[in-house]
Amino acid sequence: MRLHLLWTRLALASLCLSPSVPASAASVLIYGRGEDSKKLDPADVTDGESVKVAVNVFDTLITYAEESAELRPGLALKWEGSRDGLNWIFHLRPGVRFHDDTPFNAEAVLFTFQRLLDAENPYRFGGAFAYSPSYQMIESVRAVDDLTVEFRLKYPAVVFLPNLAMFPASIVSPEAVKRWSKDFFRQPVGTGPFIFQTWTPHEKLVLKANPGYWDGKPGVERLIFKPVKENTARALQLENGVIHLMDGIDFADVDRLKQAAGVIVQTAPGMNLAYLALNCETRPFDDARVRRAIAHAVHKPRILKLAYHGYGQAGVNPLPPTVWGYHAGIEDWPYDPARGRTLLQEAGLAAGFKSQLWAMPNPRPYMPQPKQVAQVIKEGLKEIGVQVEIVSYDWNQYLDRVANGEHPMCLLGWTTDNGDPDNFLYELLDRDKAVKGSANNVCFYRNDRLHELLVGAQREFDPEKRRQGYLQAQEIIHQDVPMIPLAYLPLVAAHSTRVKGFRLHPTGVLRLHRVRLEDE
Amino acid sequence: MRRMQHHFSGGVGLALVTGFFLSVLLAGAMSPQDPYRQEMEEQLLPPSWEHLLGTDDLGRDLLSRVLHGARISCLIALVSVNTALILGVPWGLACGYFGGRIDLLAMRLIDVLLAFPSILLAILIMAALGPSLSNVMVAVGLVHVPLYARQVRASVLVVRDLDFVAASRAAGATPVRVLARTILPNVLSPIIVLATLGTGTAILEAAGLSFLGLGGEPDIPEWGNMLTTTRQYVRTHPWVSLAPGFAITLTVLGFNLLGDHLRDALDPRTRGRL
């Protein structure tokens, strides 16, 4: 009884003491994710965690519709192309200012693209930009007047407009790039809905609302990106209200989270791919028979069951069926260790061999449990006499080393930037993208016939002919097995019931502009 | 009463340690399954007659993995305790016997090493060596060197000036002979106690390093490794973490109880009372 009284008094006292929280102070949205960003210079990033932040700080000339990969006006109000598709005029949005209060104009667009296209540009820091080849169709950019820009292309290219909607083409503040130079990746300045404030690596990254944003003031005052490595720890923080919104949910946890009070789980079909890359430059993976033997030893249903808890779909092609141009007619190499051993024998490796299998240290949207996937693959490879050691590095180091081609086999994945098949096939398997140090083609696969098809498709305006090109490309890839597609995953995010207006975008782009946070 | 308690806890320790060594010796024979075998249809099964400790997220039998884990832990303990002994004992002997400037310098170095929390020092060494199970063993061993050196030096200081040592010296024995034949046998009992207690600590610290992801490949059934790769299931499927967790706890408890008992049994001041 005494105890009860005491508790009541304490409760009353705390009620009196708790200050009334003003509504605006409450609108700090905390986003929990598996890793920290690597860099924040939109031209110089490839990893999803960096992109998540960049797309909220920067704008592109063209942007996506709210719920599809269709193109909409961004910093450009409208654009028109010449009949031959070689000249494009962009009319820029007037009255937009960068976060450092310098004006957005034709000069800024020029500056951005010169930096992106010219390897000798003095404002290009951190070596080659991985995405520059995606803009190589551009011959020159010219300012017609302060708010009009003309792009001249070397050849007509279908991917020109969709690629302008991708984050590498984000318009950067020329003044800020000049001022911060090498440190720009830590001090990003754009025109986007959020203004960069502070970044304490591995702890938090803080953005604040851009009150003068051209598309309306953001729904929250502040946005904090908080890395929480552990999937379950992150889920627990969401349930306890420490964070409000998160990605990277263990599929084993989805059902439980759906039941949790105050939590909403959202799923949407994704445009992503998880794969096992075989480094075609190193022995013995330079032999297609060895690569196919590996394909016969990878038990995809087992991977999906054990490491994805039954979510997702087994990978067949290097692009998911949600992207147009997917080849539905290709039959996957079946799990068949006997066939695998025969192929190794033909390649003169009857006794098998030793190798390394690299696995990401942390969950990725396309692969929530890389180490479990690696273990299942390792057991399968034993069946054909291939003994692998599972190797892992810190995420930044992992990306650098993989882009440098130091791996024999590695796990990796891809989330689309623009929903176009080019963004998977050209990005991940074209020889243009196999440049050591900035490679996205981490299979280091160089096939001239494939290159011809992919570049041809980039210049083909007839959608059906383009589709045919991609179908042929997928057949070549299927025969050559530079990579083993493992899975396509639905997108999953969870948020507190206080979060309103959040929708998963099929491209995986994280847009937090319209997200609001209701009072408790 | 006190004596009985001591005998009891010593007995429990001995039983636990015996159990540990039994699973080390008989892991192959006692394991119902290959500890690496993954079964697609047996993911995260709770304990049952078929799988006494249940299965993990990749459908592997946890009992088999825990039993094989004992072998790895035993190897870790052997290598790391021996590393610590081989480096620490001569160090302590030399410091205690010769004294003077060598002692001063060598012991200050030991003090510096002891100032670090042991797990931090081990992580530091691991950072230099790179993550792998064998490096974990070396790191844990190196971290323990100062403990042995200090203990041995203290014991040597006690016996150094006793008559039988002086006699041995007077008989013309070289310092090495004096240390090895006369002094070492007389400081052996604290070393045995320390090594027994150190075994438990070594297993615990190695598991800690593996838990931090420094223990090499994720499929190795090392207990710390098993904990770290399955800790996301703690709330939903607790048995996957309980199995390796209890294995670590019971083993370390066993070595600690046994070590305490040995200390009391070998301590000349308490020997008579036991």
PDB file of C-alpha atoms in Angstrom, chain A residues 228-450:
ATOM      1  CA  VAL A 228      22.779   0.987 -36.222  1.00  0.00           C
ATOM      2  CA  LYS A 229      24.625  -2.034 -37.578  1.00  0.00           C
ATOM      3  CA  GLU A 230      22.534  -4.723 -35.961  1.00  0.00           C
ATOM      4  CA  ASN A 231      19.211  -5.361 -37.693  1.00  0.00           C
ATOM      5  CA  THR A 232      17.498  -6.497 -34.517  1.00  0.00           C
ATOM      6  CA  ALA A 233      18.959  -3.673 -32.466  1.00  0.00           C
ATOM      7  CA  ARG A 234      17.591  -1.235 -35.030  1.00  0.00           C
ATOM      8  CA  ALA A 235      14.164  -2.881 -34.927  1.00  0.00           C
ATOM      9  CA  LEU A 236      14.212  -2.672 -31.145  1.00  0.00           C
ATOM     10  CA  GLN A 237      15.077   1.031 -31.324  1.00  0.00           C
ATOM     11  CA  LEU A 238      12.135   1.539 -33.637  1.00  0.00           C
ATOM     12  CA  GLU A 239       9.774  -0.223 -31.255  1.00  0.00           C
ATOM     13  CA  ASN A 240      11.086   1.881 -28.398  1.00  0.00           C
ATOM     14  CA  GLY A 241      10.741   5.125 -30.319  1.00  0.00           C
ATOM     15  CA  VAL A 242      14.487   5.885 -30.418  1.00  0.00           C
ATOM     16  CA  ILE A 243      14.312   5.970 -34.213  1.00  0.00           C
ATOM     17  CA  HIS A 244      11.240   6.639 -36.354  1.00  0.00           C
ATOM     18  CA  LEU A 245      11.986   5.048 -39.667  1.00  0.00           C
ATOM     19  CA  MET A 246      14.315   2.245 -40.692  1.00  0.00           C
ATOM     20  CA  ASP A 247      15.412  -0.009 -43.484  1.00  0.00           C
ATOM     21  CA  GLY A 248      17.280  -3.306 -43.415  1.00  0.00           C
ATOM     22  CA  ILE A 249      14.784  -5.494 -41.623  1.00  0.00           C
ATOM     23  CA  ASP A 250      15.550  -9.146 -41.018  1.00  0.00           C
ATOM     24  CA  PHE A 251      12.954 -11.152 -42.796  1.00  0.00           C
ATOM     25  CA  ALA A 252      12.797 -13.375 -39.731  1.00  0.00           C
ATOM     26  CA  ASP A 253      11.669 -10.247 -37.913  1.00  0.00           C
ATOM     27  CA  VAL A 254       9.019  -8.976 -40.352  1.00  0.00           C
ATOM     28  CA  ASP A 255       6.098 -10.945 -38.936  1.00  0.00           C
ATOM     29  CA  ARG A 256       6.946  -9.956 -35.388  1.00  0.00           C
ATOM     30  CA  LEU A 257       7.360  -6.281 -36.326  1.00  0.00           C
ATOM     31  CA  LYS A 258       4.001  -6.295 -38.092  1.00  0.00           C
ATOM     32  CA  GLN A 259       2.437  -7.294 -34.769  1.00  0.00           C
ATOM     33  CA  ALA A 260       4.352  -4.715 -32.743  1.00  0.00           C
ATOM     34  CA  ALA A 261       2.366  -1.800 -31.362  1.00  0.00           C
ATOM     35  CA  GLY A 262       3.048   1.570 -32.976  1.00  0.00           C
ATOM     36  CA  VAL A 263       4.956   0.114 -35.925  1.00  0.00           C
ATOM     37  CA  ILE A 264       3.956  -0.026 -39.589  1.00  0.00           C
ATOM     38  CA  VAL A 265       5.776  -2.315 -42.028  1.00  0.00           C
ATOM     39  CA  GLN A 266       5.744  -1.299 -45.687  1.00  0.00           C
ATOM     40  CA  THR A 267       6.704  -3.582 -48.559  1.00  0.00           C
ATOM     41  CA  ALA A 268       6.897  -2.861 -52.265  1.00  0.00           C
ATOM     42  CA  PRO A 269       8.304  -4.754 -55.234  1.00  0.00           C
ATOM     43  CA  GLY A 270      11.945  -3.807 -55.581  1.00  0.00           C
ATOM     44  CA  MET A 271      14.233  -3.182 -58.510  1.00  0.00           C
ATOM     45  CA  ASN A 272      17.323  -4.831 -57.129  1.00  0.00           C
ATOM     46  CA  LEU A 273      19.634  -7.759 -57.524  1.00  0.00           C
ATOM     47  CA  ALA A 274      21.911  -9.716 -55.206  1.00  0.00           C
ATOM     48  CA  TYR A 275      24.682 -11.586 -56.929  1.00  0.00           C
ATOM     49  CA  LEU A 276      27.883 -13.549 -56.613  1.00  0.00           C
ATOM     50  CA  ALA A 277      30.559 -11.938 -58.794  1.00  0.00           C
ATOM     51  CA  LEU A 278      33.311 -14.105 -60.241  1.00  0.00           C
ATOM     52  CA  ASN A 279      36.410 -12.107 -61.066  1.00  0.00           C
ATOM     53  CA  CYS A 280      36.914 -13.056 -64.716  1.00  0.00           C
ATOM     54  CA  GLU A 281      40.384 -11.537 -64.666  1.00  0.00           C
ATOM     55  CA  THR A 282      41.774 -13.973 -62.150  1.00  0.00           C
ATOM     56  CA  ARG A 283      42.490 -17.648 -62.521  1.00  0.00           C
ATOM     57  CA  PRO A 284      40.636 -19.984 -62.605  1.00  0.00           C
ATOM     58  CA  PHE A 285      37.551 -17.811 -63.153  1.00  0.00           C
ATOM     59  CA  ASP A 286      38.870 -16.661 -66.519  1.00  0.00           C
ATOM     60  CA  ASP A 287      37.574 -20.031 -67.772  1.00  0.00           C
ATOM     61  CA  ALA A 288      33.819 -19.998 -68.531  1.00  0.00           C
ATOM     62  CA  ARG A 289      33.599 -23.714 -67.688  1.00  0.00           C
ATOM     63  CA  VAL A 290      34.803 -23.034 -64.155  1.00  0.00           C
ATOM     64  CA  ARG A 291      32.273 -20.231 -63.794  1.00  0.00           C
ATOM     65  CA  ARG A 292      29.469 -22.475 -64.966  1.00  0.00           C
ATOM     66  CA  ALA A 293      30.626 -25.186 -62.567  1.00  0.00           C
ATOM     67  CA  ILE A 294      30.244 -22.668 -59.753  1.00  0.00           C
ATOM     68  CA  ALA A 295      26.740 -21.840 -61.004  1.00  0.00           C
ATOM     69  CA  HIS A 296      25.848 -25.519 -60.751  1.00  0.00           C
ATOM     70  CA  ALA A 297      27.026 -25.593 -57.141  1.00  0.00           C
ATOM     71  CA  VAL A 298      24.993 -22.639 -55.896  1.00  0.00           C
ATOM     72  CA  HIS A 299      21.756 -23.875 -54.379  1.00  0.00           C
ATOM     73  CA  LYS A 300      19.479 -20.841 -54.715  1.00  0.00           C
ATOM     74  CA  PRO A 301      16.345 -22.282 -53.085  1.00  0.00           C
ATOM     75  CA  ARG A 302      18.477 -23.122 -50.055  1.00  0.00           C
ATOM     76  CA  ILE A 303      19.910 -19.608 -49.954  1.00  0.00           C
ATOM     77  CA  LEU A 304      16.435 -18.093 -50.137  1.00  0.00           C
ATOM     78  CA  LYS A 305      15.080 -20.406 -47.453  1.00  0.00           C
ATOM     79  CA  LEU A 306      17.969 -20.175 -44.998  1.00  0.00           C
ATOM     80  CA  ALA A 307      19.437 -16.716 -45.498  1.00  0.00           C
ATOM     81  CA  TYR A 308      16.354 -14.827 -46.726  1.00  0.00           C
ATOM     82  CA  HIS A 309      13.747 -16.685 -44.638  1.00  0.00           C
ATOM     83  CA  GLY A 310      11.700 -17.430 -47.724  1.00  0.00           C
ATOM     84  CA  TYR A 311      11.351 -13.825 -48.876  1.00  0.00           C
ATOM     85  CA  GLY A 312      12.513 -12.837 -52.317  1.00  0.00           C
ATOM     86  CA  GLN A 313      12.773 -14.605 -55.613  1.00  0.00           C
ATOM     87  CA  ALA A 314      15.647 -16.692 -56.994  1.00  0.00           C
ATOM     88  CA  GLY A 315      17.847 -14.698 -59.376  1.00  0.00           C
ATOM     89  CA  VAL A 316      18.224 -15.834 -62.984  1.00  0.00           C
ATOM     90  CA  ASN A 317      19.308 -12.752 -64.959  1.00  0.00           C
ATOM     91  CA  PRO A 318      21.387  -9.755 -63.920  1.00  0.00           C
ATOM     92  CA  LEU A 319      18.267  -7.601 -63.766  1.00  0.00           C
ATOM     93  CA  PRO A 320      15.018  -8.200 -61.870  1.00  0.00           C
ATOM     94  CA  PRO A 321      11.685  -9.061 -63.536  1.00  0.00           C
ATOM     95  CA  THR A 322      10.288  -5.715 -62.317  1.00  0.00           C
ATOM     96  CA  VAL A 323      12.496  -3.957 -64.878  1.00  0.00           C
ATOM     97  CA  TRP A 324      11.323  -4.076 -68.483  1.00  0.00           C
ATOM     98  CA  GLY A 325      13.464  -6.091 -70.881  1.00  0.00           C
ATOM     99  CA  TYR A 326      13.832  -8.984 -68.418  1.00  0.00           C
ATOM    100  CA  HIS A 327      14.363 -12.243 -70.325  1.00  0.00           C
ATOM    101  CA  ALA A 328      11.676 -14.585 -69.009  1.00  0.00           C
ATOM    102  CA  GLY A 329      12.721 -17.351 -71.406  1.00  0.00           C
ATOM    103  CA  ILE A 330      16.101 -18.107 -69.872  1.00  0.00           C
ATOM    104  CA  GLU A 331      16.244 -21.243 -67.805  1.00  0.00           C
ATOM    105  CA  ASP A 332      18.571 -21.006 -64.867  1.00  0.00           C
ATOM    106  CA  TRP A 333      21.530 -23.373 -64.461  1.00  0.00           C
ATOM    107  CA  PRO A 334      20.144 -25.971 -62.061  1.00  0.00           C
ATOM    108  CA  TYR A 335      21.834 -27.016 -58.838  1.00  0.00           C
ATOM    109  CA  ASP A 336      23.769 -30.031 -60.072  1.00  0.00           C
ATOM    110  CA  PRO A 337      27.098 -30.723 -58.350  1.00  0.00           C
ATOM    111  CA  ALA A 338      27.805 -33.745 -60.557  1.00  0.00           C
ATOM    112  CA  ARG A 339      27.613 -31.552 -63.656  1.00  0.00           C
ATOM    113  CA  GLY A 340      29.752 -28.994 -61.860  1.00  0.00           C
ATOM    114  CA  ARG A 341      32.459 -31.545 -61.128  1.00  0.00           C
ATOM    115  CA  THR A 342      32.461 -32.672 -64.765  1.00  0.00           C
ATOM    116  CA  LEU A 343      32.911 -29.094 -65.920  1.00  0.00           C
ATOM    117  CA  LEU A 344      35.814 -28.608 -63.525  1.00  0.00           C
ATOM    118  CA  GLN A 345      37.349 -31.807 -64.843  1.00  0.00           C
ATOM    119  CA  GLU A 346      37.057 -30.498 -68.399  1.00  0.00           C
ATOM    120  CA  ALA A 347      38.789 -27.333 -67.266  1.00  0.00           C
ATOM    121  CA  GLY A 348      41.647 -29.405 -65.873  1.00  0.00           C
ATOM    122  CA  LEU A 349      40.660 -28.869 -62.251  1.00  0.00           C
ATOM    123  CA  ALA A 350      39.441 -32.342 -61.402  1.00  0.00           C
ATOM    124  CA  ALA A 351      40.899 -32.028 -57.902  1.00  0.00           C
ATOM    125  CA  GLY A 352      39.007 -28.815 -57.274  1.00  0.00           C
ATOM    126  CA  PHE A 353      40.740 -25.706 -55.977  1.00  0.00           C
ATOM    127  CA  LYS A 354      40.964 -23.283 -53.097  1.00  0.00           C
ATOM    128  CA  SER A 355      39.691 -19.747 -53.248  1.00  0.00           C
ATOM    129  CA  GLN A 356      38.176 -16.927 -51.287  1.00  0.00           C
ATOM    130  CA  LEU A 357      34.575 -15.841 -51.052  1.00  0.00           C
ATOM    131  CA  TRP A 358      34.204 -12.221 -49.974  1.00  0.00           C
ATOM    132  CA  ALA A 359      31.116 -11.268 -48.023  1.00  0.00           C
ATOM    133  CA  MET A 360      29.867  -7.838 -46.964  1.00  0.00           C
ATOM    134  CA  PRO A 361      30.275  -7.113 -43.259  1.00  0.00           C
ATOM    135  CA  ASN A 362      26.823  -5.575 -42.884  1.00  0.00           C
ATOM    136  CA  PRO A 363      23.285  -6.019 -44.165  1.00  0.00           C
ATOM    137  CA  ARG A 364      22.440  -4.537 -47.552  1.00  0.00           C
ATOM    138  CA  PRO A 365      18.928  -3.869 -48.887  1.00  0.00           C
ATOM    139  CA  TYR A 366      19.329  -6.668 -51.418  1.00  0.00           C
ATOM    140  CA  MET A 367      21.055  -8.994 -48.941  1.00  0.00           C
ATOM    141  CA  PRO A 368      20.144  -8.652 -45.264  1.00  0.00           C
ATOM    142  CA  GLN A 369      22.456 -11.487 -44.174  1.00  0.00           C
ATOM    143  CA  PRO A 370      25.558 -11.634 -46.367  1.00  0.00           C
ATOM    144  CA  LYS A 371      27.476 -13.935 -44.019  1.00  0.00           C
ATOM    145  CA  GLN A 372      24.697 -16.493 -43.943  1.00  0.00           C
ATOM    146  CA  VAL A 373      24.497 -16.401 -47.746  1.00  0.00           C
ATOM    147  CA  ALA A 374      28.262 -16.934 -47.877  1.00  0.00           C
ATOM    148  CA  GLN A 375      28.043 -19.932 -45.569  1.00  0.00           C
ATOM    149  CA  VAL A 376      25.358 -21.600 -47.677  1.00  0.00           C
ATOM    150  CA  ILE A 377      27.387 -21.009 -50.843  1.00  0.00           C
ATOM    151  CA  LYS A 378      30.514 -22.340 -49.149  1.00  0.00           C
ATOM    152  CA  GLU A 379      28.793 -25.627 -48.289  1.00  0.00           C
ATOM    153  CA  GLY A 380      27.533 -25.956 -51.871  1.00  0.00           C
ATOM    154  CA  LEU A 381      30.976 -25.319 -53.334  1.00  0.00           C
ATOM    155  CA  LYS A 382      32.430 -28.097 -51.176  1.00  0.00           C
ATOM    156  CA  GLU A 383      30.286 -30.473 -53.210  1.00  0.00           C
ATOM    157  CA  ILE A 384      32.300 -29.746 -56.340  1.00  0.00           C
ATOM    158  CA  GLY A 385      35.629 -29.744 -54.523  1.00  0.00           C
ATOM    159  CA  VAL A 386      36.014 -25.988 -54.275  1.00  0.00           C
ATOM    160  CA  GLN A 387      37.152 -24.973 -50.787  1.00  0.00           C
ATOM    161  CA  VAL A 388      36.556 -21.335 -50.040  1.00  0.00           C
ATOM    162  CA  GLU A 389      37.519 -19.168 -47.148  1.00  0.00           C
ATOM    163  CA  ILE A 390      34.932 -16.522 -46.241  1.00  0.00           C
ATOM    164  CA  VAL A 391      36.638 -13.137 -46.064  1.00  0.00           C
ATOM    165  CA  SER A 392      35.176  -9.863 -44.910  1.00  0.00           C
ATOM    166  CA  TYR A 393      36.382  -6.289 -44.567  1.00  0.00           C
ATOM    167  CA  ASP A 394      35.030  -3.093 -43.169  1.00  0.00           C
ATOM    168  CA  TRP A 395      32.355  -1.862 -45.624  1.00  0.00           C
ATOM    169  CA  ASN A 396      34.316   1.085 -47.061  1.00  0.00           C
ATOM    170  CA  GLN A 397      37.392  -1.049 -47.457  1.00  0.00           C
ATOM    171  CA  TYR A 398      35.298  -3.822 -48.962  1.00  0.00           C
ATOM    172  CA  LEU A 399      33.930  -1.510 -51.660  1.00  0.00           C
ATOM    173  CA  ASP A 400      37.367  -0.088 -52.439  1.00  0.00           C
ATOM    174  CA  ARG A 401      39.042  -3.465 -52.676  1.00  0.00           C
ATOM    175  CA  VAL A 402      36.266  -4.964 -54.750  1.00  0.00           C
ATOM    176  CA  ALA A 403      36.303  -1.988 -57.155  1.00  0.00           C
ATOM    177  CA  ASN A 404      40.035  -2.567 -57.394  1.00  0.00           C
ATOM    178  CA  GLY A 405      39.559  -6.206 -58.384  1.00  0.00           C
ATOM    179  CA  GLU A 406      41.356  -7.738 -55.409  1.00  0.00           C
ATOM    180  CA  HIS A 407      38.732 -10.453 -54.900  1.00  0.00           C
ATOM    181  CA  PRO A 408      38.413 -13.849 -56.594  1.00  0.00           C
ATOM    182  CA  MET A 409      34.687 -14.130 -55.754  1.00  0.00           C
ATOM    183  CA  CYS A 410      32.547 -11.613 -53.941  1.00  0.00           C
ATOM    184  CA  LEU A 411      28.980 -11.045 -52.903  1.00  0.00           C
ATOM    185  CA  LEU A 412      27.448  -7.767 -53.939  1.00  0.00           C
ATOM    186  CA  GLY A 413      24.214  -6.345 -55.225  1.00  0.00           C
ATOM    187  CA  TRP A 414      22.636  -3.488 -57.026  1.00  0.00           C
ATOM    188  CA  THR A 415      19.597  -1.292 -56.617  1.00  0.00           C
ATOM    189  CA  THR A 416      18.495   0.513 -59.729  1.00  0.00           C
ATOM    190  CA  ASP A 417      19.179   4.219 -60.138  1.00  0.00           C
ATOM    191  CA  ASN A 418      16.638   4.861 -62.875  1.00  0.00           C
ATOM    192  CA  GLY A 419      14.585   1.705 -63.554  1.00  0.00           C
ATOM    193  CA  ASP A 420      16.175   1.158 -66.966  1.00  0.00           C
ATOM    194  CA  PRO A 421      17.710  -2.195 -68.022  1.00  0.00           C
ATOM    195  CA  ASP A 422      20.790  -0.270 -69.139  1.00  0.00           C
ATOM    196  CA  ASN A 423      21.358   0.622 -65.497  1.00  0.00           C
ATOM    197  CA  PHE A 424      21.814  -3.060 -64.661  1.00  0.00           C
ATOM    198  CA  LEU A 425      23.401  -4.620 -67.738  1.00  0.00           C
ATOM    199  CA  TYR A 426      25.699  -1.801 -68.846  1.00  0.00           C
ATOM    200  CA  GLU A 427      26.494  -0.725 -65.295  1.00  0.00           C
ATOM    201  CA  LEU A 428      27.349  -4.165 -63.943  1.00  0.00           C
ATOM    202  CA  LEU A 429      28.754  -6.045 -66.931  1.00  0.00           C
ATOM    203  CA  ASP A 430      30.000  -3.729 -69.659  1.00  0.00           C
ATOM    204  CA  ARG A 431      33.712  -3.497 -70.302  1.00  0.00           C
ATOM    205  CA  ASP A 432      33.502   0.326 -69.941  1.00  0.00           C
ATOM    206  CA  LYS A 433      32.672  -0.239 -66.289  1.00  0.00           C
ATOM    207  CA  ALA A 434      35.574  -2.599 -65.582  1.00  0.00           C
ATOM    208  CA  VAL A 435      38.097   0.115 -64.816  1.00  0.00           C
ATOM    209  CA  LYS A 436      40.149  -0.821 -61.777  1.00  0.00           C
ATOM    210  CA  GLY A 437      39.604   1.519 -58.864  1.00  0.00           C
ATOM    211  CA  SER A 438      36.152   2.690 -59.894  1.00  0.00           C
ATOM    212  CA  ALA A 439      34.659  -0.496 -61.295  1.00  0.00           C
ATOM    213  CA  ASN A 440      30.965  -1.222 -61.012  1.00  0.00           C
ATOM    214  CA  ASN A 441      31.581  -4.271 -63.181  1.00  0.00           C
ATOM    215  CA  VAL A 442      33.287  -6.108 -60.346  1.00  0.00           C
ATOM    216  CA  CYS A 443      33.196  -9.305 -62.395  1.00  0.00           C
ATOM    217  CA  PHE A 444      35.781  -7.553 -64.590  1.00  0.00           C
ATOM    218  CA  TYR A 445      33.958  -9.161 -67.479  1.00  0.00           C
ATOM    219  CA  ARG A 446      34.964  -7.808 -70.875  1.00  0.00           C
ATOM    220  CA  ASN A 447      32.937  -9.088 -73.798  1.00  0.00           C
ATOM    221  CA  ASP A 448      33.101  -7.109 -77.044  1.00  0.00           C
ATOM    222  CA  ARG A 449      29.909  -8.574 -78.466  1.00  0.00           C
ATOM    223  CA  LEU A 450      28.040  -7.656 -75.288  1.00  0.00           C
TER     224      LEU A 450
END
